[in-house]
Short mmCIF file of C-alpha atoms in Angstrom, two decimals:
data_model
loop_
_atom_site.label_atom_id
_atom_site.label_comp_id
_atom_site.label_asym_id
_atom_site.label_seq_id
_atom_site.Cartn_x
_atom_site.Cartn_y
_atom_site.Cartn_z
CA UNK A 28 0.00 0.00 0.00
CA UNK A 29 3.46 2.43 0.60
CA UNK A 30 3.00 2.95 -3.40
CA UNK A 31 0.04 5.09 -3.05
CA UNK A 32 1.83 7.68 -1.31
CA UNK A 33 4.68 8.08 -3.99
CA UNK A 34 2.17 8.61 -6.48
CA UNK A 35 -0.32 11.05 -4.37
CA UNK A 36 3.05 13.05 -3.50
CA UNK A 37 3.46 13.26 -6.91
CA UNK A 38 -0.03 14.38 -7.97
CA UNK A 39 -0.30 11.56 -10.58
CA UNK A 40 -3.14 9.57 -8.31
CA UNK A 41 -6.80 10.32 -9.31
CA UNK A 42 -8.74 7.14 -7.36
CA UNK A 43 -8.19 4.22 -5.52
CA UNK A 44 -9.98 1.32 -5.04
CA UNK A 45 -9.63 -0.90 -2.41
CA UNK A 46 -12.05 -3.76 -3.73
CA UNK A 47 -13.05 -7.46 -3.90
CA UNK A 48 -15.99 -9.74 -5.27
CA UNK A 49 -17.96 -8.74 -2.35
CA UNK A 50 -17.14 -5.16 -1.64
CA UNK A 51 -15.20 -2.28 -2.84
CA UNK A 52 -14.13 0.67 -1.66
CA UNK A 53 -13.11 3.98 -3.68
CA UNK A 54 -10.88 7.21 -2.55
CA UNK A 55 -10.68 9.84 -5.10
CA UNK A 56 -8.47 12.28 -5.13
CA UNK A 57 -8.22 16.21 -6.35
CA UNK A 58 -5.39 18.54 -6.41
CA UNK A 59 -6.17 22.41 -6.15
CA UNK A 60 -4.38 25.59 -5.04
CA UNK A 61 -7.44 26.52 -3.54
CA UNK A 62 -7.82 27.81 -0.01
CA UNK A 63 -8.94 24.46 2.22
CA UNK A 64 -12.65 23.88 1.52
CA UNK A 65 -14.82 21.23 3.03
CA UNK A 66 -17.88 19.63 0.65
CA UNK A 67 -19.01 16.76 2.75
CA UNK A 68 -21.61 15.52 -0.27
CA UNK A 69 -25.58 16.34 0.80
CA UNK A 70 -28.59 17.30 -0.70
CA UNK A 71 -27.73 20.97 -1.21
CA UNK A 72 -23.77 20.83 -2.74
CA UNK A 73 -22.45 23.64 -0.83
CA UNK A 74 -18.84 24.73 -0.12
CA UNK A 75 -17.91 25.99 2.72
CA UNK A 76 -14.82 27.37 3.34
CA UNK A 77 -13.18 26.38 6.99
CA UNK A 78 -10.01 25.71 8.74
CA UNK A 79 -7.36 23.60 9.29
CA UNK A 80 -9.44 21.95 12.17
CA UNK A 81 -12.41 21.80 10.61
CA UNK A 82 -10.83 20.10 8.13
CA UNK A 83 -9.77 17.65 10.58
CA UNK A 84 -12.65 17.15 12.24
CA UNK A 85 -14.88 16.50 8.62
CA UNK A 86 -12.03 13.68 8.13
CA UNK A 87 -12.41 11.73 11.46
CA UNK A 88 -16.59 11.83 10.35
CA UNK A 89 -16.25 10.99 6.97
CA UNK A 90 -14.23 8.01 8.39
CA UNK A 91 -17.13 7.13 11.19
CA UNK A 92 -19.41 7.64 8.72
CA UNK A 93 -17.33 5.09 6.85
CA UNK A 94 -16.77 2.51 9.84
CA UNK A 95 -20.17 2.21 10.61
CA UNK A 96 -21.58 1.47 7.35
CA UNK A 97 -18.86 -1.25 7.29
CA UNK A 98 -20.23 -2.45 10.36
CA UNK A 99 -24.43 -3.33 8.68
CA UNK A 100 -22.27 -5.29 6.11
CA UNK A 101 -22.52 -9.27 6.41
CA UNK A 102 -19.02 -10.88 7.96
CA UNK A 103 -16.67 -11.29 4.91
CA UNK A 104 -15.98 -14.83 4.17
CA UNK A 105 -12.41 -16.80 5.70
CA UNK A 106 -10.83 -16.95 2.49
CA UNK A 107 -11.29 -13.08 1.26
CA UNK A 108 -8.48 -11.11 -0.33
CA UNK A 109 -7.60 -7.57 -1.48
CA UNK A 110 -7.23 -6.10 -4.42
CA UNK A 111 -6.39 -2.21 -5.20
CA UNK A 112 -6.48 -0.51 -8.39
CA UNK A 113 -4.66 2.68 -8.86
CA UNK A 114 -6.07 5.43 -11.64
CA UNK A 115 -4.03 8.42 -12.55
CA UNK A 116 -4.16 11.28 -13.95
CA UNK A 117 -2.96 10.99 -18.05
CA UNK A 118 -2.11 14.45 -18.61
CA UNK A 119 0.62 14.62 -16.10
CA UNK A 120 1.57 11.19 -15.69
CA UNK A 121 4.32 9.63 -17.32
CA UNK A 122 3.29 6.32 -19.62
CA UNK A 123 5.95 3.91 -18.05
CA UNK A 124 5.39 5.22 -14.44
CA UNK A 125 4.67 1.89 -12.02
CA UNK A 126 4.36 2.87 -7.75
CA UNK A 127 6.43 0.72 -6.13
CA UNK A 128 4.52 -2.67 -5.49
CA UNK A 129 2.20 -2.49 -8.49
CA UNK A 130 1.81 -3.31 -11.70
CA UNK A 131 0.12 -2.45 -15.23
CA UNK A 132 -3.39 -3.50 -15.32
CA UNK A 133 -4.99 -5.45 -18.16
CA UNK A 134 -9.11 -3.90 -17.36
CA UNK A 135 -10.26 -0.46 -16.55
CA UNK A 136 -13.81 -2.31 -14.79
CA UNK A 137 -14.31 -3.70 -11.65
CA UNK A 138 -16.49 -6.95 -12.23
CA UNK A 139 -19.65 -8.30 -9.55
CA UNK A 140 -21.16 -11.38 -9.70
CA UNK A 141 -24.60 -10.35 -9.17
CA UNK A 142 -25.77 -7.14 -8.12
CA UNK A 143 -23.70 -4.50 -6.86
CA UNK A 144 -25.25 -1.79 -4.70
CA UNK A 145 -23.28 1.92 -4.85
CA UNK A 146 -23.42 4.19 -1.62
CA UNK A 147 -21.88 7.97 -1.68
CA UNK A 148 -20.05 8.27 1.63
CA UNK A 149 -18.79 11.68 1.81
CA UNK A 150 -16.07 14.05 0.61
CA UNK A 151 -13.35 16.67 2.09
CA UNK A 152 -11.63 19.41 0.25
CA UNK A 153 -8.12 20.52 2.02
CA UNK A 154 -5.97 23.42 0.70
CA UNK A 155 -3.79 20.40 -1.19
CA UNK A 156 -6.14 17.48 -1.80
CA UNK A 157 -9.69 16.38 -2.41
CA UNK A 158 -10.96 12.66 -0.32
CA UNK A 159 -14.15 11.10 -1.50
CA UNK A 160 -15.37 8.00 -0.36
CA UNK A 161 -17.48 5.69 -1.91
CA UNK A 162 -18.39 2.21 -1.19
CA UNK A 163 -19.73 -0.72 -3.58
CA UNK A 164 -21.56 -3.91 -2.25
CA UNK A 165 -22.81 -7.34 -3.29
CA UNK A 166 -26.99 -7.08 -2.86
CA UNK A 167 -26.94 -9.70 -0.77
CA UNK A 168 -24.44 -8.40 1.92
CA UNK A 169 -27.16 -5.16 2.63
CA UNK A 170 -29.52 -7.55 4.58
CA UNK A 171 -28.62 -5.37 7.86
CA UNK A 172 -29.62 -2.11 5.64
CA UNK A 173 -32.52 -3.45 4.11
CA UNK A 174 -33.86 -4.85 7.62
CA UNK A 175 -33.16 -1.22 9.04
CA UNK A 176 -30.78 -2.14 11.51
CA UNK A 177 -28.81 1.01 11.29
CA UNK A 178 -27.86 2.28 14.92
CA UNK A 179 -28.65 5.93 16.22
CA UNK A 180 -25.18 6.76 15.55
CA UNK A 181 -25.28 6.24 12.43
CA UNK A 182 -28.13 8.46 12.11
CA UNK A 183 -26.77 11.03 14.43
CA UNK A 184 -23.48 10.85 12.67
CA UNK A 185 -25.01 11.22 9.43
CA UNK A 186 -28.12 13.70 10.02
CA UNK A 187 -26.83 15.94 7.22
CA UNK A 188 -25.33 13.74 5.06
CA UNK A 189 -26.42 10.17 5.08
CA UNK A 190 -25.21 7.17 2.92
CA UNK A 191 -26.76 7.29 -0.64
CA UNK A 192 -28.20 4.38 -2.00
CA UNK A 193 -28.42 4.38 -5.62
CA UNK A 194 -31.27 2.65 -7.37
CA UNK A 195 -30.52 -0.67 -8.61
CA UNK A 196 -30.68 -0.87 -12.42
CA UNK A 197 -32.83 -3.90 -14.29
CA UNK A 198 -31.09 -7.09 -13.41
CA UNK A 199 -31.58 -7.78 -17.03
CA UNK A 200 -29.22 -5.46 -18.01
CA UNK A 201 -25.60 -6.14 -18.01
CA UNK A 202 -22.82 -3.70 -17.62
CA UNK A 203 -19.25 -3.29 -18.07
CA UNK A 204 -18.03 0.69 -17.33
CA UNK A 205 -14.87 1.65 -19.24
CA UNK A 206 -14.82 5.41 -18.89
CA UNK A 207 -16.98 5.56 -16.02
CA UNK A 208 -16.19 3.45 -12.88
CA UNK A 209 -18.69 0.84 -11.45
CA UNK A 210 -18.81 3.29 -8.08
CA UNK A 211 -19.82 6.34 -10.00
CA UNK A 212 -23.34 6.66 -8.81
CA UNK A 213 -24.39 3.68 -11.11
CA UNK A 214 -25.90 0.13 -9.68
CA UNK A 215 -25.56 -2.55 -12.42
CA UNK A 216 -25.52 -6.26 -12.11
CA UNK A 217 -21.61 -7.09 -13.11
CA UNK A 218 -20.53 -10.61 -14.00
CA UNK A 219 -16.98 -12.09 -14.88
CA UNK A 220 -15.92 -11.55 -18.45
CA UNK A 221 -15.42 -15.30 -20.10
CA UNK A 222 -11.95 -13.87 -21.71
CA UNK A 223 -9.40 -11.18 -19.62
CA UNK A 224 -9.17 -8.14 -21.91
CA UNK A 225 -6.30 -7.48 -23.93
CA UNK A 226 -2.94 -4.99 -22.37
CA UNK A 227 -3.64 -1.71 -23.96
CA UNK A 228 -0.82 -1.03 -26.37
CA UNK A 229 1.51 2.10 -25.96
CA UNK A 230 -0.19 3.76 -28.90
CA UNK A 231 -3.55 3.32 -27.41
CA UNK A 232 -2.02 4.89 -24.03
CA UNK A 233 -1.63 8.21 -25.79
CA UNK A 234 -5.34 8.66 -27.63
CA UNK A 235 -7.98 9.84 -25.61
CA UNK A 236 -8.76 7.71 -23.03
CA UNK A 237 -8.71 9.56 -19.42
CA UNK A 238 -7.93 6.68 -17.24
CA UNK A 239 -5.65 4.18 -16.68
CA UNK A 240 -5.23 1.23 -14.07
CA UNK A 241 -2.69 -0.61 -11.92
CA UNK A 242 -3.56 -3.45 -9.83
CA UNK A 243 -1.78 -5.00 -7.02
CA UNK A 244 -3.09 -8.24 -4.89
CA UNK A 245 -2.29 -8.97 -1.45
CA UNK A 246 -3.65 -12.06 0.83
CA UNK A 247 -6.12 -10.42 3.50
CA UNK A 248 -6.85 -13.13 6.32
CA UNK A 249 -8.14 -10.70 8.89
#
């Protein structure tokens, strides 16, 4: 995970996703010369301009906020394990650039078997960077949510800006996001592709798409 940091220092890291099968988790980043600003995402999308504690203080939420949603998901299985996929920014980073740890990636989508359920956690503007948090879940793991078993923190925490549940698409419909990513306020029912996709070639690298990936696996046995 120490690779994320050498690219966020060097302002080539647009999201993360800290993912499986089951559940996956996305940090997107911003870079701005802006003043620090705090947009923790609601029903109004206003910016408010605050300090250096404020800012602080939005982050340890935004985390709680984070910790207890975690918390009305089903137990992970045993044999679980992590994957993260880095995206970058392609106008200023360079084409060969790999963090240490990772590796090129062969698919811009994150694949679900079944349906995957998106939530909008929250987001917090600092004078250098932008956070936002969202989270992605199998259907079946929201039992807890759907029974209404959220606790009064969880509502106290997140009066003003709760978790956002995105409608769930046809489960006829099946689909693959390339420029957008399966978090993106979208609920789809994902399945594996038969076939990996092919590496992107260098020449495709410098047309227009926005985004690329790296992945990196590590075993998780918590």
């Amino acid at each position: 995970m120490m690779g994320c940091f050498d690219a966020l220092e060097k302002q080539y890291l647009q999201i993360v996703f800290i993912g499986c099968i089951l559940e996956s988790y996305q940090f997107k980043f911003r870079y701005t010369e802006k003043g620090p600003e705090m947009d923790i995402l609601g029903f109004n999308d206003v910016k408010v301009q605050v300090t250096l504690e404020d800012t602080k203080r939005a982050s340890v939420l935004l985390i709680r906020k984070l910790f207890l949603l975690m918390q009305n998901l089903d137990v992970l299985p045993n044999n679980v394990y992590l994957t993260m996929k880095l995206y970058y920014y392609d106008d200023v980073t360079p084409a060969d650039y790999q963090p240490p740890g990772f590796k090129e990636g062969e698919c811009d989508s994150l694949w679900f078997e079944g349906m995957a359920v998106h939530f909008k956690v929250g987001e917090v503007q600092t004078a250098f960077h932008t956070l936002r948090v969202r989270v992605s879940a199998e259907q079946s793991r929201l039992e807890k949510l759907q029974e209404g078993t959220h606790t009064r923190e969880t509502k106290h925490v997140s009066q003003s800006n709760p978790p956002e549940r995105d409608t769930i698409q046809d489960p006829r419909e099946k689909t693959c996001y390339e420029e957008d990513f399966p978090s993106e306020d979208e609920s789809a029912q994902f399945k594996k592709p038969k076939k990996p996709m092919a590496k992107r070639n260098a020449a495709a690298k410098n047309l227009s798409r926005k985004k690329r990936q790296f992945c990196y696996y590590t075993v998780y046995l918590m």
